XYZ file of N, CA and C in Angstrom:
450
model
N 108.223 125.590 31.990
C 108.575 124.113 32.758
C 107.163 124.433 34.124
N 106.563 124.009 34.845
C 105.967 124.613 35.600
C 106.540 123.579 36.984
N 107.293 122.058 37.001
C 107.755 120.672 37.579
C 108.294 120.703 37.120
N 109.768 120.293 38.446
C 111.549 119.130 37.713
C 110.669 117.858 37.775
N 111.075 117.365 36.926
C 111.091 116.275 36.710
C 112.529 115.508 36.619
N 112.498 114.447 36.978
C 114.350 113.813 37.024
C 114.309 112.669 37.580
N 115.301 111.979 37.155
C 115.763 110.622 37.703
C 116.800 110.293 37.409
N 117.878 110.532 38.586
C 118.594 110.299 38.843
C 119.142 109.281 39.211
N 120.637 108.262 38.508
C 120.219 106.660 38.995
C 122.177 107.747 39.708
N 122.787 106.701 41.124
C 124.377 107.157 41.480
C 124.030 105.461 41.913
N 126.061 104.931 40.433
C 126.392 104.326 41.521
C 128.043 104.762 42.071
N 127.183 105.001 43.758
C 128.877 105.323 44.787
C 129.616 103.957 44.952
N 131.276 103.707 45.018
C 131.923 103.438 45.805
C 132.820 103.664 46.438
N 132.741 103.025 47.824
C 133.798 103.408 48.604
C 134.614 102.851 49.726
N 136.102 102.251 50.080
C 136.531 101.933 50.411
C 136.273 101.594 51.837
N 136.246 101.306 52.758
C 137.815 101.408 54.264
C 138.584 101.518 54.294
N 138.741 102.153 55.159
C 140.119 103.133 55.306
C 141.393 101.764 55.012
N 142.214 102.150 54.654
C 143.390 100.986 53.907
C 142.595 99.822 52.928
N 141.944 100.185 52.751
C 141.082 98.843 52.173
C 141.135 98.117 53.490
N 141.486 98.218 54.810
C 141.534 96.620 55.089
C 139.879 96.360 55.608
N 139.825 95.117 55.769
C 138.995 94.000 55.748
C 138.208 94.053 57.164
N 137.669 95.436 57.078
C 136.512 95.078 58.624
C 135.261 94.969 58.877
N 134.359 94.735 56.944
C 133.632 94.055 57.197
C 133.360 92.662 56.697
N 132.895 92.194 58.014
C 132.583 90.398 57.597
C 132.034 89.688 57.003
N 132.059 88.698 56.677
C 130.084 87.728 56.394
C 128.911 87.784 57.821
N 129.650 88.649 58.140
C 128.366 88.194 59.482
C 127.539 89.156 59.613
N 128.354 90.086 59.476
C 127.852 91.556 59.806
C 127.346 92.741 58.381
N 127.768 91.832 57.047
C 127.976 92.976 56.277
C 126.036 92.762 55.754
N 125.404 92.001 56.180
C 124.166 92.831 55.929
C 123.722 93.215 56.521
N 123.853 93.436 57.835
C 123.737 94.898 58.938
C 123.601 95.798 58.236
N 125.031 95.969 57.693
C 125.316 97.399 57.479
C 125.571 97.677 55.887
N 125.010 96.814 54.752
C 123.998 97.056 53.958
C 123.019 97.634 53.725
N 122.035 97.508 55.173
C 120.395 97.987 55.562
C 120.636 99.019 56.151
N 122.166 99.303 56.949
C 122.063 100.436 57.749
C 122.327 101.692 56.225
N 123.281 100.681 55.814
C 123.456 102.583 54.204
C 121.677 102.351 53.616
N 121.651 101.507 53.159
C 120.154 101.550 52.786
C 119.357 102.292 53.265
N 118.981 101.864 55.145
C 118.084 103.240 55.617
C 119.094 104.821 56.211
N 120.331 105.097 55.636
C 120.868 106.456 55.798
C 119.889 106.663 54.109
N 120.556 106.107 52.998
C 120.247 106.645 52.130
C 118.051 107.225 52.443
N 117.928 106.325 52.643
C 116.467 107.101 52.834
C 115.783 107.688 53.968
N 116.354 108.032 54.753
C 116.319 108.793 55.458
C 116.617 110.543 54.848
N 117.580 110.142 53.634
C 118.403 111.054 52.997
C 117.146 111.746 51.934
N 116.047 110.848 51.536
C 115.290 111.012 50.110
C 116.209 110.165 49.155
N 117.207 109.156 49.454
C 117.691 108.398 48.616
C 116.123 107.549 49.112
N 116.824 106.720 47.006
C 115.790 105.334 47.362
C 117.160 104.783 46.633
N 117.488 103.974 47.631
C 118.738 102.458 47.678
C 117.646 101.103 46.906
N 118.814 101.442 45.903
C 118.118 99.998 44.603
C 119.504 99.155 45.504
N 120.147 99.274 45.246
C 120.914 97.959 45.851
C 122.121 98.359 46.501
N 122.327 97.487 47.653
C 123.503 97.989 48.702
C 124.500 96.731 49.135
N 125.717 96.614 48.419
C 126.345 95.173 48.558
C 127.658 95.882 49.318
N 128.420 94.371 48.175
C 129.881 94.861 48.282
C 130.384 93.583 49.450
N 132.342 93.499 49.240
C 132.856 92.565 50.971
C 132.965 93.333 52.208
N 134.255 92.350 52.289
C 134.569 92.573 53.566
C 136.079 94.375 52.958
N 135.556 94.894 52.138
C 136.437 96.362 52.067
C 136.128 97.299 51.160
N 134.899 96.988 51.199
C 134.024 98.311 50.247
C 132.358 98.036 49.538
N 132.173 99.090 49.818
C 130.719 98.573 49.476
C 130.528 99.347 47.914
N 129.987 98.726 46.640
C 129.162 99.520 45.746
C 127.744 99.617 46.118
N 126.968 100.980 46.237
C 125.509 101.363 46.534
C 124.798 102.359 45.219
N 124.485 101.603 44.687
C 122.609 101.930 43.762
C 122.054 102.687 44.423
N 121.910 104.515 44.313
C 120.622 105.226 45.008
C 120.080 105.729 43.879
N 118.461 106.109 44.424
C 118.333 106.755 43.184
C 118.187 107.995 43.834
N 118.600 109.591 43.430
C 118.608 110.866 44.360
C 117.224 111.490 43.744
N 117.051 112.306 45.235
C 116.782 113.877 43.827
C 116.654 114.902 43.213
N 117.094 115.990 42.577
C 117.903 116.655 42.420
C 119.023 117.192 43.120
N 117.208 117.696 44.744
C 117.779 118.571 45.272
C 119.769 118.278 46.574
N 120.146 116.675 46.060
C 121.528 116.088 46.472
C 122.579 116.241 45.722
N 123.063 116.665 45.764
C 124.578 116.460 44.813
C 125.513 115.327 45.184
N 125.426 114.607 44.000
C 126.830 113.544 44.394
C 128.002 113.525 45.613
N 128.159 114.175 46.318
C 129.132 114.366 47.559
C 128.187 114.452 48.071
N 127.298 114.968 48.510
C 126.340 115.340 49.118
C 125.634 113.476 49.424
N 125.189 112.382 48.163
C 125.017 111.824 48.751
C 125.543 110.945 49.492
N 126.769 110.665 49.150
C 128.312 110.148 49.187
C 128.464 110.485 51.134
N 129.272 111.467 51.105
C 128.909 111.725 52.547
C 127.525 110.853 53.674
N 126.415 111.699 53.581
C 125.312 110.832 53.831
C 125.571 109.607 54.124
N 125.830 108.787 52.910
C 125.553 107.517 52.984
C 126.790 106.452 54.448
N 128.407 107.383 54.211
C 129.772 107.113 54.246
C 129.448 107.821 55.906
N 129.128 108.588 56.488
C 128.766 109.656 57.816
C 128.340 108.586 58.403
N 126.744 108.767 57.596
C 125.538 107.670 58.989
C 126.233 106.490 59.410
N 126.573 105.750 57.747
C 126.850 104.365 58.610
C 128.042 104.380 58.987
N 128.907 105.011 59.123
C 130.397 105.259 60.358
C 129.533 105.057 61.690
N 128.871 106.129 61.776
C 128.361 105.902 63.535
C 127.926 104.719 64.102
N 127.002 104.677 63.051
C 126.321 103.397 63.439
C 127.050 102.368 63.599
N 128.087 102.432 63.375
C 129.480 100.842 62.510
C 129.322 101.128 64.170
N 130.586 102.901 64.765
C 130.925 102.085 65.563
C 130.012 102.546 67.007
N 128.735 102.362 67.038
C 127.468 102.581 68.596
C 127.668 101.174 68.432
N 127.194 99.925 67.193
C 126.909 98.768 67.771
C 127.711 98.336 67.405
N 129.214 98.305 66.876
C 130.342 96.843 67.518
C 132.024 98.103 67.940
N 131.679 97.383 69.132
C 132.667 97.627 69.693
C 133.574 97.548 69.805
N 133.649 96.239 68.825
C 135.666 95.770 68.167
C 135.508 96.603 66.832
N 135.119 97.926 66.728
C 135.126 97.794 65.401
C 134.936 99.336 65.390
N 135.783 99.691 66.354
C 136.535 101.396 67.155
C 137.301 101.833 66.367
N 138.103 100.983 65.806
C 139.051 101.878 64.949
C 138.577 101.674 63.472
N 137.670 101.710 63.345
C 136.811 101.792 61.087
C 136.503 102.683 60.669
N 136.637 102.870 59.430
C 136.337 104.285 58.650
C 136.552 104.228 57.861
N 135.926 104.457 56.723
C 135.680 104.744 55.376
C 136.301 106.050 54.840
N 137.366 105.023 53.703
C 138.182 106.673 52.838
C 137.708 107.720 52.773
N 138.570 108.486 52.449
C 138.289 109.797 51.689
C 137.512 109.969 50.764
N 137.547 109.203 50.274
C 137.844 109.321 48.696
C 136.943 108.719 48.251
N 135.601 108.595 47.279
C 134.916 107.696 46.418
C 134.564 107.554 45.037
N 134.121 106.979 44.535
C 133.473 106.989 42.733
C 132.233 106.934 42.596
N 131.887 108.035 42.206
C 130.118 108.205 42.070
C 130.357 108.573 39.922
N 129.467 107.530 39.551
C 128.516 107.421 38.598
C 127.474 107.551 37.805
N 127.155 107.963 37.193
C 126.201 108.437 36.677
C 125.494 106.425 36.115
N 124.100 106.159 35.717
C 123.518 105.152 35.702
C 122.534 105.327 35.400
N 122.299 104.465 33.614
C 120.899 105.332 32.472
C 120.184 104.402 33.556
N 118.622 104.675 33.209
C 117.617 103.610 33.676
C 117.626 102.240 33.138
N 118.275 102.680 31.434
C 118.289 101.225 30.538
C 119.350 100.198 31.559
N 120.620 100.309 32.431
C 122.304 100.495 32.735
C 121.224 99.472 34.485
N 120.547 100.092 35.148
C 120.200 99.474 36.242
C 119.926 98.226 36.729
N 119.896 97.845 35.932
C 119.724 95.857 35.927
C 120.741 95.528 36.231
N 121.491 96.134 35.203
C 122.936 95.426 35.072
C 123.727 95.826 36.261
N 123.630 96.956 36.600
C 124.439 97.644 37.925
C 124.344 96.770 39.098
N 122.036 96.633 39.094
C 122.201 95.501 40.459
C 123.118 93.987 40.062
N 122.301 93.832 39.240
C 123.240 92.858 39.509
C 124.575 92.436 39.989
N 125.263 92.873 39.115
C 127.045 93.729 39.664
C 127.046 93.483 41.518
N 126.162 94.731 41.415
C 126.262 94.727 43.560
C 125.862 93.462 44.124
N 125.005 92.943 43.677
C 124.875 91.119 43.840
C 125.746 90.281 43.800
N 126.217 89.901 43.033
C 127.608 89.678 42.461
C 128.628 89.649 43.245
N 129.204 90.641 44.128
C 130.557 90.955 44.325
C 131.235 90.021 45.043
N 130.641 89.111 45.673
C 131.705 87.841 46.062
C 132.649 87.241 45.342
N 131.692 86.812 44.014
C 132.434 86.246 43.023
C 132.472 86.936 42.173
N 132.217 88.472 41.669
C 133.202 89.325 41.441
C 134.589 88.997 42.063
N 134.904 89.370 43.341
C 136.101 89.489 43.672
C 137.000 88.489 43.599
N 136.761 86.657 43.518
C 137.513 86.147 43.307
C 137.797 85.790 42.044
N 137.421 86.576 41.638
C 138.794 86.894 40.324
C 139.361 88.052 39.992
N 139.097 89.314 40.449
C 139.756 90.939 40.831
C 139.167 91.237 42.005
N 140.340 92.198 42.274
C 141.072 92.870 43.612
C 140.052 93.833 43.406
N 139.662 94.208 44.177
C 138.564 95.980 44.680
C 139.860 96.923 44.065
N 141.002 97.227 43.376
C 141.613 97.998 43.353
C 141.760 98.280 42.042
N 141.986 96.953 41.109
C 140.964 96.081 39.787
C 140.580 96.771 39.345
N 139.225 96.436 39.709
C 138.003 96.961 39.294
C 138.160 98.089 39.548
N 138.084 99.081 40.904
C 137.795 100.433 40.263
C 138.658 101.385 39.638
N 139.538 100.808 38.687
C 140.315 101.577 38.156
C 140.015 101.243 36.688
N 139.385 100.035 36.584
C 137.768 98.900 35.636
C 136.866 100.637 35.375
N 136.574 100.502 36.315
C 135.205 101.705 36.361
C 135.600 103.232 35.805
N 136.815 103.517 36.550
C 137.488 105.145 36.136
C 137.465 104.831 34.586
N 137.617 103.703 34.332
C 138.060 103.550 32.023
C 136.745 103.169 31.217
N 136.009 102.941 32.395
C 134.325 102.639 31.564
C 134.016 103.642 31.770
N 134.104 104.452 32.535
C 133.907 105.968 32.272
C 134.517 107.404 31.799
N 135.537 106.917 31.419
C 136.203 107.854 31.019
C 137.036 109.115 31.397
N 137.856 107.989 32.969
C 138.001 109.913 33.911
C 139.274 108.732 34.419
N 139.786 110.772 34.508
C 141.293 110.951 34.367
C 141.561 110.501 36.190
N 142.757 109.697 35.942
C 143.007 110.110 36.877
C 144.942 109.752 37.970
N 145.133 109.887 38.575
C 146.569 109.535 38.649
C 146.757 108.775 39.578
N 147.255 107.911 38.933
C 147.937 106.727 39.882
C 148.176 106.419 41.442
N 149.190 107.818 41.883
C 150.183 108.686 42.279
C 149.258 108.431 43.539
N 148.045 109.281 43.350
C 146.681 109.592 44.058
C 145.514 108.652 44.608
N 145.746 107.798 44.275
C 144.486 107.011 43.648
C 143.788 105.758 45.156
N 144.732 105.747 45.309
C 144.193 105.322 46.954
C 144.958 105.562 48.413
N 145.570 106.481 48.226
C 146.007 106.778 49.846
C 146.838 105.981 50.063
């Protein structure tokens, strides 16, 4: 084949360090927008960014030249630098070291977008920890609970 053709959708989930509620409703839209900008800066297409006080689910389309680990590094690293620069009260802010990344088929994109849009309602019924374990189970990912949340 003379060219490379791809469509890669990644659902990334990452939390604040120790799941501290740093992301208050009055700044969350700015943070979601910045994460989207970080994605675009690195040639990813942000389809939906959202979350609540202590974590972010992000759905992005990535080129084949960006590995999932690199996508997470770009989104977390660039956004943390911006948060420190823009919010002097958040100098202790940090993202947790780890993250979850899940492949998404084109047919599932609308469901993931809706899921991200309704995070506040979703978390009235389920904690981040329960949600994350559900995602791991849904994707049949083995994990050791001793090392899950640090």
